[in-house]
PDB file of C-alpha atoms in Angstrom:
ATOM      1  CA  MET A   1     207.617 238.296 195.984  1.00  0.00           C
ATOM      2  CA  ASN A   2     204.247 238.282 197.534  1.00  0.00           C
ATOM      3  CA  ALA A   3     203.553 234.742 198.065  1.00  0.00           C
ATOM      4  CA  SER A   4     201.683 232.559 200.241  1.00  0.00           C
ATOM      5  CA  PHE A   5     201.478 228.780 200.948  1.00  0.00           C
ATOM      6  CA  HIS A   6     199.255 226.056 202.345  1.00  0.00           C
ATOM      7  CA  ILE A   7     201.985 224.483 204.816  1.00  0.00           C
ATOM      8  CA  VAL A   8     201.334 220.988 206.637  1.00  0.00           C
ATOM      9  CA  GLY A   9     203.767 219.894 209.141  1.00  0.00           C
ATOM     10  CA  CYS A  10     204.146 216.699 211.342  1.00  0.00           C
ATOM     11  CA  VAL A  11     206.199 216.528 214.445  1.00  0.00           C
ATOM     12  CA  LEU A  12     207.364 213.680 216.041  1.00  0.00           C
ATOM     13  CA  ALA A  13     209.438 213.475 220.009  1.00  0.00           C
ATOM     14  CA  THR A  14     211.942 210.729 219.840  1.00  0.00           C
ATOM     15  CA  GLN A  15     210.695 209.594 223.397  1.00  0.00           C
ATOM     16  CA  PRO A  16     207.382 209.281 224.040  1.00  0.00           C
ATOM     17  CA  GLU A  17     206.901 212.129 226.033  1.00  0.00           C
ATOM     18  CA  THR A  18     203.752 214.762 225.229  1.00  0.00           C
ATOM     19  CA  ALA A  19     205.125 217.934 226.496  1.00  0.00           C
ATOM     20  CA  ALA A  20     207.593 218.841 223.895  1.00  0.00           C
ATOM     21  CA  VAL A  21     204.613 218.223 221.435  1.00  0.00           C
ATOM     22  CA  ASP A  22     201.879 220.124 223.386  1.00  0.00           C
ATOM     23  CA  GLU A  23     204.591 223.044 223.164  1.00  0.00           C
ATOM     24  CA  CYS A  24     205.019 222.854 219.661  1.00  0.00           C
ATOM     25  CA  ILE A  25     201.080 222.760 219.118  1.00  0.00           C
ATOM     26  CA  GLU A  26     200.669 226.153 221.097  1.00  0.00           C
ATOM     27  CA  TRP A  27     203.625 227.755 219.138  1.00  0.00           C
ATOM     28  CA  THR A  28     201.835 226.601 215.726  1.00  0.00           C
ATOM     29  CA  ARG A  29     198.546 228.170 217.130  1.00  0.00           C
ATOM     30  CA  ARG A  30     200.301 231.409 217.513  1.00  0.00           C
ATOM     31  CA  TYR A  31     201.517 231.125 213.743  1.00  0.00           C
ATOM     32  CA  GLY A  32     197.699 230.805 212.799  1.00  0.00           C
ATOM     33  CA  ALA A  33     198.193 227.144 212.076  1.00  0.00           C
ATOM     34  CA  GLU A  34     195.251 224.625 212.945  1.00  0.00           C
ATOM     35  CA  THR A  35     195.833 220.972 214.433  1.00  0.00           C
ATOM     36  CA  LEU A  36     194.718 217.953 212.503  1.00  0.00           C
ATOM     37  CA  ALA A  37     195.876 215.444 214.849  1.00  0.00           C
ATOM     38  CA  HIS A  38     197.506 215.486 218.114  1.00  0.00           C
ATOM     39  CA  GLU A  39     198.161 212.455 220.321  1.00  0.00           C
ATOM     40  CA  GLY A  40     200.942 211.097 222.560  1.00  0.00           C
ATOM     41  CA  GLY A  41     204.299 211.994 220.900  1.00  0.00           C
ATOM     42  CA  LYS A  42     202.962 213.042 217.701  1.00  0.00           C
ATOM     43  CA  ALA A  43     200.838 216.194 216.094  1.00  0.00           C
ATOM     44  CA  VAL A  44     199.887 217.101 212.682  1.00  0.00           C
ATOM     45  CA  PHE A  45     198.937 220.873 211.576  1.00  0.00           C
ATOM     46  CA  VAL A  46     198.262 222.826 208.700  1.00  0.00           C
ATOM     47  CA  GLN A  47     198.675 226.594 208.021  1.00  0.00           C
ATOM     48  CA  PHE A  48     196.427 227.976 205.138  1.00  0.00           C
ATOM     49  CA  ASP A  49     197.503 230.989 203.163  1.00  0.00           C
ATOM     50  CA  ALA A  50     201.018 231.278 205.344  1.00  0.00           C
ATOM     51  CA  PRO A  51     202.671 234.630 204.378  1.00  0.00           C
ATOM     52  CA  SER A  52     206.179 233.257 205.297  1.00  0.00           C
ATOM     53  CA  ALA A  53     207.717 230.205 206.476  1.00  0.00           C
ATOM     54  CA  GLN A  54     207.887 231.076 210.051  1.00  0.00           C
ATOM     55  CA  LEU A  55     206.423 227.385 211.129  1.00  0.00           C
ATOM     56  CA  ILE A  56     209.168 226.093 209.679  1.00  0.00           C
ATOM     57  CA  LEU A  57     211.741 228.408 210.899  1.00  0.00           C
ATOM     58  CA  HIS A  58     210.359 227.830 214.335  1.00  0.00           C
ATOM     59  CA  ALA A  59     210.695 224.473 214.072  1.00  0.00           C
ATOM     60  CA  CYS A  60     214.096 224.403 212.775  1.00  0.00           C
ATOM     61  CA  ARG A  61     214.823 226.496 216.407  1.00  0.00           C
ATOM     62  CA  THR A  62     213.002 223.718 218.393  1.00  0.00           C
ATOM     63  CA  ALA A  63     214.913 220.932 216.890  1.00  0.00           C
ATOM     64  CA  LEU A  64     218.158 222.389 217.435  1.00  0.00           C
ATOM     65  CA  SER A  65     217.779 223.691 220.771  1.00  0.00           C
ATOM     66  CA  GLY A  66     219.094 220.491 222.137  1.00  0.00           C
ATOM     67  CA  ARG A  67     216.260 220.248 224.258  1.00  0.00           C
ATOM     68  CA  LEU A  68     215.229 216.631 225.378  1.00  0.00           C
ATOM     69  CA  PRO A  69     213.359 215.079 223.868  1.00  0.00           C
ATOM     70  CA  MET A  70     214.471 215.665 220.232  1.00  0.00           C
ATOM     71  CA  LEU A  71     211.911 216.052 218.045  1.00  0.00           C
ATOM     72  CA  ARG A  72     211.959 215.486 214.317  1.00  0.00           C
ATOM     73  CA  PHE A  73     209.904 217.515 211.622  1.00  0.00           C
ATOM     74  CA  GLY A  74     208.460 216.981 208.397  1.00  0.00           C
ATOM     75  CA  PHE A  75     206.648 219.655 206.722  1.00  0.00           C
ATOM     76  CA  ALA A  76     204.746 219.220 202.806  1.00  0.00           C
ATOM     77  CA  SER A  77     203.133 221.629 200.727  1.00  0.00           C
ATOM     78  CA  ALA A  78     199.227 221.255 201.058  1.00  0.00           C
ATOM     79  CA  ILE A  79     196.344 221.485 198.806  1.00  0.00           C
ATOM     80  CA  LYS A  80     193.573 223.686 200.098  1.00  0.00           C
ATOM     81  CA  GLU A  81     190.284 221.367 199.715  1.00  0.00           C
ATOM     82  CA  THR A  82     186.517 222.307 200.532  1.00  0.00           C
ATOM     83  CA  GLY A  83     184.386 220.087 202.158  1.00  0.00           C
ATOM     84  CA  GLY A  84     185.155 220.309 205.426  1.00  0.00           C
ATOM     85  CA  ALA A  85     182.981 220.322 208.683  1.00  0.00           C
ATOM     86  CA  ASP A  86     180.492 223.054 207.920  1.00  0.00           C
ATOM     87  CA  GLY A  87     182.415 223.857 204.727  1.00  0.00           C
ATOM     88  CA  ALA A  88     185.399 224.727 206.212  1.00  0.00           C
ATOM     89  CA  ALA A  89     188.820 224.298 204.315  1.00  0.00           C
ATOM     90  CA  ARG A  90     191.130 221.128 205.160  1.00  0.00           C
ATOM     91  CA  ALA A  91     194.359 219.789 203.948  1.00  0.00           C
ATOM     92  CA  GLY A  92     194.366 217.626 201.189  1.00  0.00           C
ATOM     93  CA  GLN A  93     195.489 213.981 202.099  1.00  0.00           C
ATOM     94  CA  ARG A  94     198.448 213.664 199.968  1.00  0.00           C
ATOM     95  CA  GLY A  95     200.177 216.568 201.695  1.00  0.00           C
ATOM     96  CA  VAL A  96     199.610 215.361 205.174  1.00  0.00           C
ATOM     97  CA  LEU A  97     200.836 211.910 204.486  1.00  0.00           C
ATOM     98  CA  GLN A  98     204.093 213.341 202.971  1.00  0.00           C
ATOM     99  CA  ALA A  99     204.850 215.287 205.961  1.00  0.00           C
ATOM    100  CA  CYS A 100     204.226 212.507 208.464  1.00  0.00           C
ATOM    101  CA  ASP A 101     206.453 209.982 206.312  1.00  0.00           C
ATOM    102  CA  LEU A 102     209.313 212.798 206.214  1.00  0.00           C
ATOM    103  CA  ALA A 103     208.898 213.366 209.952  1.00  0.00           C
ATOM    104  CA  ALA A 104     208.997 209.641 210.522  1.00  0.00           C
ATOM    105  CA  ALA A 105     212.290 209.470 208.308  1.00  0.00           C
ATOM    106  CA  ALA A 106     213.962 212.642 209.913  1.00  0.00           C
ATOM    107  CA  GLN A 107     216.832 211.975 212.442  1.00  0.00           C
ATOM    108  CA  PRO A 108     216.450 213.307 215.724  1.00  0.00           C
ATOM    109  CA  GLY A 109     216.666 217.247 215.664  1.00  0.00           C
ATOM    110  CA  GLN A 110     216.265 216.992 211.881  1.00  0.00           C
ATOM    111  CA  VAL A 111     213.914 219.291 209.776  1.00  0.00           C
ATOM    112  CA  LEU A 112     212.780 217.689 206.373  1.00  0.00           C
ATOM    113  CA  LEU A 113     211.085 219.586 203.563  1.00  0.00           C
ATOM    114  CA  SER A 114     209.127 217.744 200.536  1.00  0.00           C
ATOM    115  CA  SER A 115     211.002 218.817 197.513  1.00  0.00           C
ATOM    116  CA  GLN A 116     207.607 220.715 196.061  1.00  0.00           C
ATOM    117  CA  LEU A 117     207.606 222.959 199.448  1.00  0.00           C
ATOM    118  CA  GLY A 118     211.455 223.477 199.265  1.00  0.00           C
ATOM    119  CA  SER A 119     211.120 224.342 195.663  1.00  0.00           C
ATOM    120  CA  LEU A 120     208.556 226.961 196.257  1.00  0.00           C
ATOM    121  CA  LEU A 121     210.524 228.451 199.050  1.00  0.00           C
ATOM    122  CA  GLN A 122     213.446 228.791 196.371  1.00  0.00           C
ATOM    123  CA  LEU A 123     211.461 230.421 194.068  1.00  0.00           C
ATOM    124  CA  ALA A 124     209.826 233.028 196.465  1.00  0.00           C
ATOM    125  CA  GLU A 125     213.139 233.453 198.081  1.00  0.00           C
ATOM    126  CA  LEU A 126     211.828 232.901 201.317  1.00  0.00           C
ATOM    127  CA  GLU A 127     213.809 232.177 204.739  1.00  0.00           C
ATOM    128  CA  PRO A 128     215.254 229.297 204.815  1.00  0.00           C
ATOM    129  CA  HIS A 129     215.561 228.750 201.091  1.00  0.00           C
ATOM    130  CA  GLU A 130     219.502 229.325 201.318  1.00  0.00           C
ATOM    131  CA  ARG A 131     220.046 226.786 203.620  1.00  0.00           C
ATOM    132  CA  MET A 132     218.174 223.826 202.019  1.00  0.00           C
ATOM    133  CA  ARG A 133     220.337 220.799 201.238  1.00  0.00           C
ATOM    134  CA  PRO A 134     218.646 218.419 198.758  1.00  0.00           C
ATOM    135  CA  MET A 135     218.910 214.695 199.852  1.00  0.00           C
ATOM    136  CA  ARG A 136     217.646 211.275 199.342  1.00  0.00           C
ATOM    137  CA  VAL A 137     215.702 210.055 202.504  1.00  0.00           C
ATOM    138  CA  ALA A 138     214.344 206.355 203.251  1.00  0.00           C
ATOM    139  CA  MET A 139     210.672 206.566 204.240  1.00  0.00           C
ATOM    140  CA  PRO A 140     209.119 204.298 206.651  1.00  0.00           C
ATOM    141  CA  ASP A 141     207.710 201.892 204.188  1.00  0.00           C
ATOM    142  CA  GLY A 142     211.153 201.099 202.568  1.00  0.00           C
ATOM    143  CA  ARG A 143     210.586 203.963 199.490  1.00  0.00           C
ATOM    144  CA  THR A 144     213.280 206.311 199.003  1.00  0.00           C
ATOM    145  CA  GLY A 145     212.215 209.849 198.503  1.00  0.00           C
ATOM    146  CA  SER A 146     213.780 213.131 198.037  1.00  0.00           C
ATOM    147  CA  ALA A 147     213.712 216.137 200.310  1.00  0.00           C
ATOM    148  CA  TYR A 148     215.112 219.136 201.715  1.00  0.00           C
ATOM    149  CA  GLU A 149     217.129 219.288 204.934  1.00  0.00           C
ATOM    150  CA  VAL A 150     217.062 222.482 206.349  1.00  0.00           C
ATOM    151  CA  GLU A 151     220.411 223.159 207.708  1.00  0.00           C
ATOM    152  CA  PRO A 152     221.367 225.312 211.119  1.00  0.00           C
ATOM    153  CA  ARG A 153     222.203 228.798 210.670  1.00  0.00           C
ATOM    154  CA  ARG A 154     225.977 229.332 210.417  1.00  0.00           C
ATOM    155  CA  ALA A 155     227.507 231.264 213.361  1.00  0.00           C
ATOM    156  CA  ALA A 156     228.747 234.989 212.500  1.00  0.00           C
ATOM    157  CA  PRO A 157     232.474 235.115 211.954  1.00  0.00           C
ATOM    158  CA  ALA A 158     234.390 235.970 215.216  1.00  0.00           C
ATOM    159  CA  GLY A 159     234.903 240.011 215.524  1.00  0.00           C
ATOM    160  CA  ALA A 160     231.985 240.633 213.150  1.00  0.00           C
ATOM    161  CA  ALA A 161     229.727 243.099 214.506  1.00  0.00           C
TER     162      ALA A 161
END
């Protein structure tokens, strides 16, 4: 299935250090994402018409690397709206808020996806669709929400070539 997605993401550092978040912004740009906000230990970015979930996969690798400070990621499906500066596209506020809430609800080293984005990846059978586990998460404002946690890749069995 050829699909494209509008993916908004948020990364939070568990310690107030900007270097790890700055590095994340650099790799999001390499994947064609646009930075929406970036200050201190937090950044928000969007990739319109993403042909794959490379942003999410890279976030998984980064979150699980064990490097300090540990990062927390939240991703949501975005709506591409018109009316930005000079008629440029912009991400709908709902998706941005959802990604930020999920990042704030994530544990250090965890990547959370909105239910809608997770369902879209499953329908398109795009990696990491087989490693997503549905869960309930406590949002920063006290609400409980549905999300998918992306589980780490399982190691190949010993002796497998």
